[in-house]
Amino acid sequence: MKTAPDRVHPLWDEFCRHLNSVSSLVELSDLKDKYLGRKRGLISLELRKLGALSPQERPAAGHELNELKKRVEKLLSQRTGEFKEKERLRKLEMEGIDVTLPGYAFAPSAIHPLRRVWKEMEEIFVRMGFAVVSGPEVESDYYNFEALNIPKGHPARDDQDTLYLSENLVLRTHTSPVQIRTMENQKPPIRIIVPGRVYRRDAVDATHTPMFHQIEGLLVDEGISLADLKGTLEVFFKVLFSPDTRVRLRPSYFPFVEPGAELDISCIFCAGGGCRVCKKSGWIEILGAGMVHPRILERVGYDPEKYTGFAWGMGIDRIALLKYQVNDLRLFFENDVRFLRQF
Amino acid sequence: MRISCPWLRDFVDIDILGVETTEVADALTMVGLKVEEIQEFNDNYIFDVEVTTNRPDCLNHLGIAREIAAHFRLRLKPPDFSPPQNEEHNATILSSSVTIENSDLCPRYAARVITGIRIEESPDWLRARLEAVGQRPINNIVDITNYVMLEVGHPLHAFDYEKLQENRIVVRTAKRGESLITLDGVQRKLDSPMLMICDAADVVALAGIMGGEESEVSEGSRSILLESAYFNPATVHRTAKSLGLRTEASFRFERGADAEMPVKALNRACRLIQEIAGGTFASPVMDEYPNPQPQRTLQLRSERIRKVVGVSVDAEFVTDTLPRLEFKVSHAQEGVWEVKVPSFRVDIGIEDDLVEEVARHYGYDRIQTTYPAPSGIGSFLSTHNHDRILTRTLGRFGFLEAFNYVFTNPSKETPFWNHPPSMVAISNPLTEEDTHLRVSLVPGLVEALRRNFHRGNKVVRLFEFGKVFIPSDSGDAEDFKETPRLALLATGEFYQPFWNTFRDEFHFHHLKGIVEVLLEELGHQAEFEARSDIALLHPGIAARVLVNGEALGVLGQLHPRLQETYKFLQTVLVAELSLDPIYRDPLREPQYESLGRFPSIQRDLCFVVDKKVEYATMLSALRELDIPDLQDIQLVDLYQGSTLPWGKVSLAIRLTFANPKKTLTQEEVNRYTDEIFSVLKSTFSAEARS
């Protein structure tokens, strides 16, 4: 069917004029009623008049009116969208807050710096295949001294001034007794670390506390040498401090190892160039170590010709001092919340 | 040990090396004699050497020079130990003798009498050498004995010959009741096991430790008896320790002097005396050495070196190095040497000691690092995860971890327990503060809180993991339990300071909630029981914590009495839990429970009840109803105030009902609710409140 050519209905211009003067959603709704209202809407009224037209006139007029209605509806909905968007923007703007106000300060939490470095060290050694074991803080004289080649009268007993509970019982002066306890109950291979609390009869100052913490290590197997000790601890310190860290093994003496050694690490502050911390030497003394004394292996029933092993003991507190650049050991035991919060 | 570089040059020509002094110091450090510091003294360098307790042979210049010479492959030039020249005895030989009564304590005693000496100030060179290493010059004779000690390591002592009764020496143990005024002017009470140097009648010196004032060489002395002995290390150690007297001599003897040195050192001193103080030898060298110590011989296998050190060291290196350290090496068989140990090396007793000698001079820094082959998987302690969960949970609530000393004392503890508690005592405490071991972690945390308040920290939340030491009832000092605990302390604002929130003080139920969560995280349901008999807690704000009926610890507000003692202005909450029962149970994996497909229905009940009625009692009465569809009871409101009759409290509880198989009807829920309320009404006289 052919349709009559499009002709703009006179109401169109009028509607467009009205629409341009509309300034709110409410006015827009009124305008909609005025033209499209079911009963009194101008276009609705026109549509109703169609029935009065002749069948020849009706299709063209009907088409014209329907086109008009569509265009009006489209414009109205378009304009409604515009007004809604404007409204939304105004609302969003009103809802704005000062994002620079402080956020809720959730209570900080922290583990103790000594625990922090203790756990970090534990994790590295566990990754290297060591098992963590523990032992009592109150030890017998036997495990703390005798079994470690430190009989009564040995000068090493003076070096470690000991807190005694009775003639037989001491607050352990090192974590080394757990070496003996472990070897007595296990066959090689042994690969353990022993973190824990130790005690000495020392007056409190910036570099001494009567209670401190150590990590003991022990590895016993066939074919273990001083070179393995060096390699193992080198890997450990590279992970703990940085891949650039170098280690240096020096001869030293501890009654329960032979050969004995001390291990230095390249100064973490000056990278070996020489500073106040390393006393210009470029090296920081970090632990005592050595090959497990054959007499100790014999004492626990190992054949020292078959098995060799190495052991070390390092101070957790000292490493925490270095790592967190704390300058006074006493801070670790004062429990000032301003200090604890930093870790 | 202070070591002077010019003095070292007497024995080893370090200048020939053309190296810096620091290089010599580094070399010493790397052979195990750590140079702590290089000091300058009158244009000369002084090394401060840390000599380990096993190396008494290095507590002198000759010993240090030997190590340097061995390291740099230089020749060691020891001092002249031969008897002095021109020692034709004078016509007036003075009589003397040495008697050793305890040859196990004093294996060797050498002495010589010199007469006609001039006691005066030492010559400048001698004074300068002593001063450079920190030794105060006294007079020529005393200075010479000190000089020889610092030079070759052997302590000597000079007696005024004329002060010795019958001019003779007896080495014996002290008799009960004897005493001696030592050179430092102190009267020493002696006891029977102590070894003494005596004349015919009295004690004149503490063997190997210090001489007596009476027989001291002084300006008026004309003749001396010069002692050069070897004492048993243990006896010197014991006596020095029990007298609380440590000297340069005792320090060397207790670590182990050289039994073959006495006569050599005596000769060396006599030469110096002849040169500096004049005089004539009035007796031969008297050398009592009843049982000469045999020379130790050890085997050294090159295979053992490789095994222990992890490197193959050339045989030539071994046979060159050990003799430089004065070991005598002979080839026994292929790869095995027989090594004779010099008498001054008291530290060498087994083959591995020789391995160390080789390794030290080979250089630990030349050892190529290797890695041990893996031998199993690493593992944490069985308590690791428990601790990790507890720590992490406490972190959520803003708790900081504290570390306290385990030491305490009765007067510090008494306020906490109303009476001095039974505690493990330290038998040799360093201070009066730290005499006992703690029985609870709470006093330490309270002390830490006091420090924090002093420094203006008002909001404090601390926790501590640590051992306590609980004595048993047996009264036996060695009978006690070392057991791990966890303690919590909290005080101050509950909420962090904020511009948009409530204010609330940290109170009992906050801490209770935290304890509940802590235990829940480990798979336990905590129960609480009101207790008014916990000494350190407020009798009305205290509870015992139980898990499966087992007491785990306590929780509550610090007793007002303690609050007053510590002058705290804020209420303080504390809890302490035993960890052993918690560690005993392994952590369980969570097990999924069906969420239920049917909706739950909630009903709120509001009622007024007497304040004395415990919530937990009501709760268990409701649970006893055994309504399977009753899933949860929650307290959502509690009010006690002026609109209520005195002694009454208004509660609102929220009941949640659900059934896994069907949707509950309103009628069912109403019936349950009515049933619940009627129990509250009949058992607890609850009155409904809208």
Tab-separated table of N, CA, C and O in Angstrom, chain A residues 171, chain B residues 404-417 421-426 429 431-440 442-444 447 469 566:
chain	number	residue	atom	x	y	z
A	171	LEU	N	70.079	-22.622	84.374
A	171	LEU	CA	69.340	-22.049	83.260
A	171	LEU	C	70.299	-22.182	82.084
A	171	LEU	O	71.428	-21.689	82.148
B	404	ASN	N	59.233	-10.635	78.107
B	404	ASN	CA	59.682	-10.254	79.450
B	404	ASN	C	60.725	-11.232	79.956
B	404	ASN	O	60.756	-12.391	79.548
B	405	TYR	N	61.559	-10.739	80.863
B	405	TYR	CA	62.498	-11.649	81.512
B	405	TYR	C	61.730	-12.669	82.349
B	405	TYR	O	60.635	-12.384	82.829
B	406	VAL	N	62.322	-13.829	82.547
B	406	VAL	CA	61.645	-14.845	83.374
B	406	VAL	C	61.933	-14.635	84.854
B	406	VAL	O	61.436	-15.372	85.686
B	407	PHE	N	62.742	-13.622	85.158
B	407	PHE	CA	63.168	-13.432	86.542
B	407	PHE	C	62.152	-12.617	87.340
B	407	PHE	O	61.495	-11.741	86.792
B	408	THR	N	62.077	-12.896	88.628
B	408	THR	CA	61.215	-12.111	89.498
B	408	THR	C	61.763	-12.234	90.914
B	408	THR	O	62.869	-12.767	91.096
B	409	ASN	N	61.037	-11.724	91.892
B	409	ASN	CA	61.454	-11.893	93.286
B	409	ASN	C	60.211	-11.880	94.171
B	409	ASN	O	59.152	-11.401	93.761
B	410	PRO	N	60.316	-12.421	95.379
B	410	PRO	CA	59.117	-12.580	96.215
B	410	PRO	C	58.377	-11.268	96.469
B	410	PRO	O	57.147	-11.240	96.414
B	411	SER	N	59.107	-10.173	96.692
B	411	SER	CA	58.372	-8.956	97.052
B	411	SER	C	57.610	-8.412	95.852
B	411	SER	O	56.561	-7.798	95.986
B	412	LYS	N	58.123	-8.659	94.642
B	412	LYS	CA	57.421	-8.227	93.443
B	412	LYS	C	56.158	-9.078	93.239
B	412	LYS	O	55.149	-8.608	92.733
B	413	GLU	N	56.230	-10.338	93.625
B	413	GLU	CA	55.134	-11.263	93.365
B	413	GLU	C	54.027	-11.200	94.414
B	413	GLU	O	52.867	-11.447	94.106
B	414	THR	N	54.410	-10.880	95.663
B	414	THR	CA	53.459	-10.972	96.765
B	414	THR	C	52.132	-10.259	96.498
B	414	THR	O	51.074	-10.842	96.737
B	415	PRO	N	52.140	-9.011	95.992
B	415	PRO	CA	50.843	-8.342	95.794
B	415	PRO	C	49.906	-9.115	94.861
B	415	PRO	O	48.697	-8.963	94.932
B	416	PHE	N	50.460	-9.948	94.007
B	416	PHE	CA	49.620	-10.670	93.067
B	416	PHE	C	48.931	-11.879	93.695
B	416	PHE	O	47.932	-12.347	93.208
B	417	TRP	N	49.543	-12.412	94.740
B	417	TRP	CA	49.042	-13.683	95.268
B	417	TRP	C	48.569	-13.591	96.716
B	417	TRP	O	48.229	-14.593	97.317
B	421	PRO	N	54.452	-16.453	96.882
B	421	PRO	CA	54.187	-17.731	96.227
B	421	PRO	C	55.404	-18.652	96.321
B	421	PRO	O	56.515	-18.197	96.582
B	422	SER	N	55.180	-19.912	96.136
B	422	SER	CA	56.277	-20.862	96.084
B	422	SER	C	56.903	-20.756	94.692
B	422	SER	O	56.213	-20.867	93.684
B	423	MET	N	58.217	-20.479	94.655
B	423	MET	CA	58.875	-20.259	93.362
B	423	MET	C	60.227	-20.960	93.340
B	423	MET	O	60.819	-21.241	94.367
B	424	VAL	N	60.699	-21.217	92.112
B	424	VAL	CA	62.030	-21.798	91.944
B	424	VAL	C	63.059	-20.689	92.143
B	424	VAL	O	62.960	-19.628	91.524
B	425	ALA	N	64.043	-20.913	93.007
B	425	ALA	CA	65.034	-19.879	93.314
B	425	ALA	C	66.310	-20.095	92.510
B	425	ALA	O	66.697	-21.221	92.219
B	426	ILE	N	66.937	-18.983	92.156
B	426	ILE	CA	68.259	-19.028	91.531
B	426	ILE	C	69.272	-19.040	92.668
B	426	ILE	O	69.194	-18.209	93.574
B	429	PRO	N	71.952	-15.570	92.229
B	429	PRO	CA	71.397	-14.455	91.446
B	429	PRO	C	72.401	-13.312	91.326
B	429	PRO	O	73.234	-13.119	92.207
B	431	THR	N	71.443	-10.054	90.839
B	431	THR	CA	70.910	-8.888	91.539
B	431	THR	C	69.820	-9.334	92.509
B	431	THR	O	69.293	-10.432	92.387
B	432	GLU	N	69.471	-8.462	93.415
B	432	GLU	CA	68.411	-8.777	94.380
B	432	GLU	C	67.036	-8.766	93.729
B	432	GLU	O	66.076	-9.298	94.259
B	433	GLU	N	66.962	-8.137	92.557
B	433	GLU	CA	65.700	-8.078	91.824
B	433	GLU	C	65.357	-9.426	91.199
B	433	GLU	O	64.206	-9.819	91.143
B	434	ASP	N	66.383	-10.084	90.698
B	434	ASP	CA	66.166	-11.277	89.878
B	434	ASP	C	66.612	-12.532	90.616
B	434	ASP	O	67.637	-13.123	90.303
B	435	THR	N	65.813	-12.944	91.582
B	435	THR	CA	66.237	-14.050	92.432
B	435	THR	C	65.459	-15.336	92.176
B	435	THR	O	65.872	-16.398	92.605
B	436	HIS	N	64.306	-15.231	91.502
B	436	HIS	CA	63.446	-16.391	91.317
B	436	HIS	C	62.938	-16.466	89.885
B	436	HIS	O	63.069	-15.504	89.123
B	437	LEU	N	62.335	-17.597	89.551
B	437	LEU	CA	61.738	-17.761	88.224
B	437	LEU	C	60.230	-17.581	88.325
B	437	LEU	O	59.592	-18.045	89.270
B	438	ARG	N	59.662	-16.946	87.332
B	438	ARG	CA	58.246	-16.582	87.381
B	438	ARG	C	57.331	-17.805	87.422
B	438	ARG	O	57.653	-18.853	86.870
B	439	VAL	N	56.179	-17.608	88.055
B	439	VAL	CA	55.156	-18.651	88.098
B	439	VAL	C	53.938	-18.231	87.272
B	439	VAL	O	52.976	-18.982	87.154
B	440	SER	N	53.984	-17.000	86.768
B	440	SER	CA	52.880	-16.485	85.956
B	440	SER	C	53.449	-15.427	85.030
B	440	SER	O	54.449	-14.770	85.357
B	442	VAL	N	51.591	-12.874	84.138
B	442	VAL	CA	50.837	-11.637	84.370
B	442	VAL	C	51.678	-10.538	85.046
B	442	VAL	O	51.685	-9.402	84.579
B	443	PRO	N	52.417	-10.851	86.132
B	443	PRO	CA	53.166	-9.764	86.772
B	443	PRO	C	54.118	-9.040	85.812
B	443	PRO	O	54.253	-7.826	85.870
B	444	GLY	N	54.736	-9.792	84.909
B	444	GLY	CA	55.637	-9.168	83.937
B	444	GLY	C	54.900	-8.220	83.015
B	444	GLY	O	55.384	-7.128	82.709
B	447	GLU	N	53.960	-5.107	84.908
B	447	GLU	CA	55.148	-4.266	85.034
B	447	GLU	C	55.398	-3.503	83.718
B	447	GLU	O	55.701	-2.320	83.713
B	469	PHE	N	57.614	-21.506	85.605
B	469	PHE	CA	58.299	-22.586	86.305
B	469	PHE	C	57.571	-22.844	87.615
B	469	PHE	O	57.685	-22.065	88.556
B	566	TYR	N	49.833	-0.317	91.974
B	566	TYR	CA	50.533	0.181	90.786
B	566	TYR	C	50.115	1.599	90.406
B	566	TYR	O	50.596	2.133	89.417
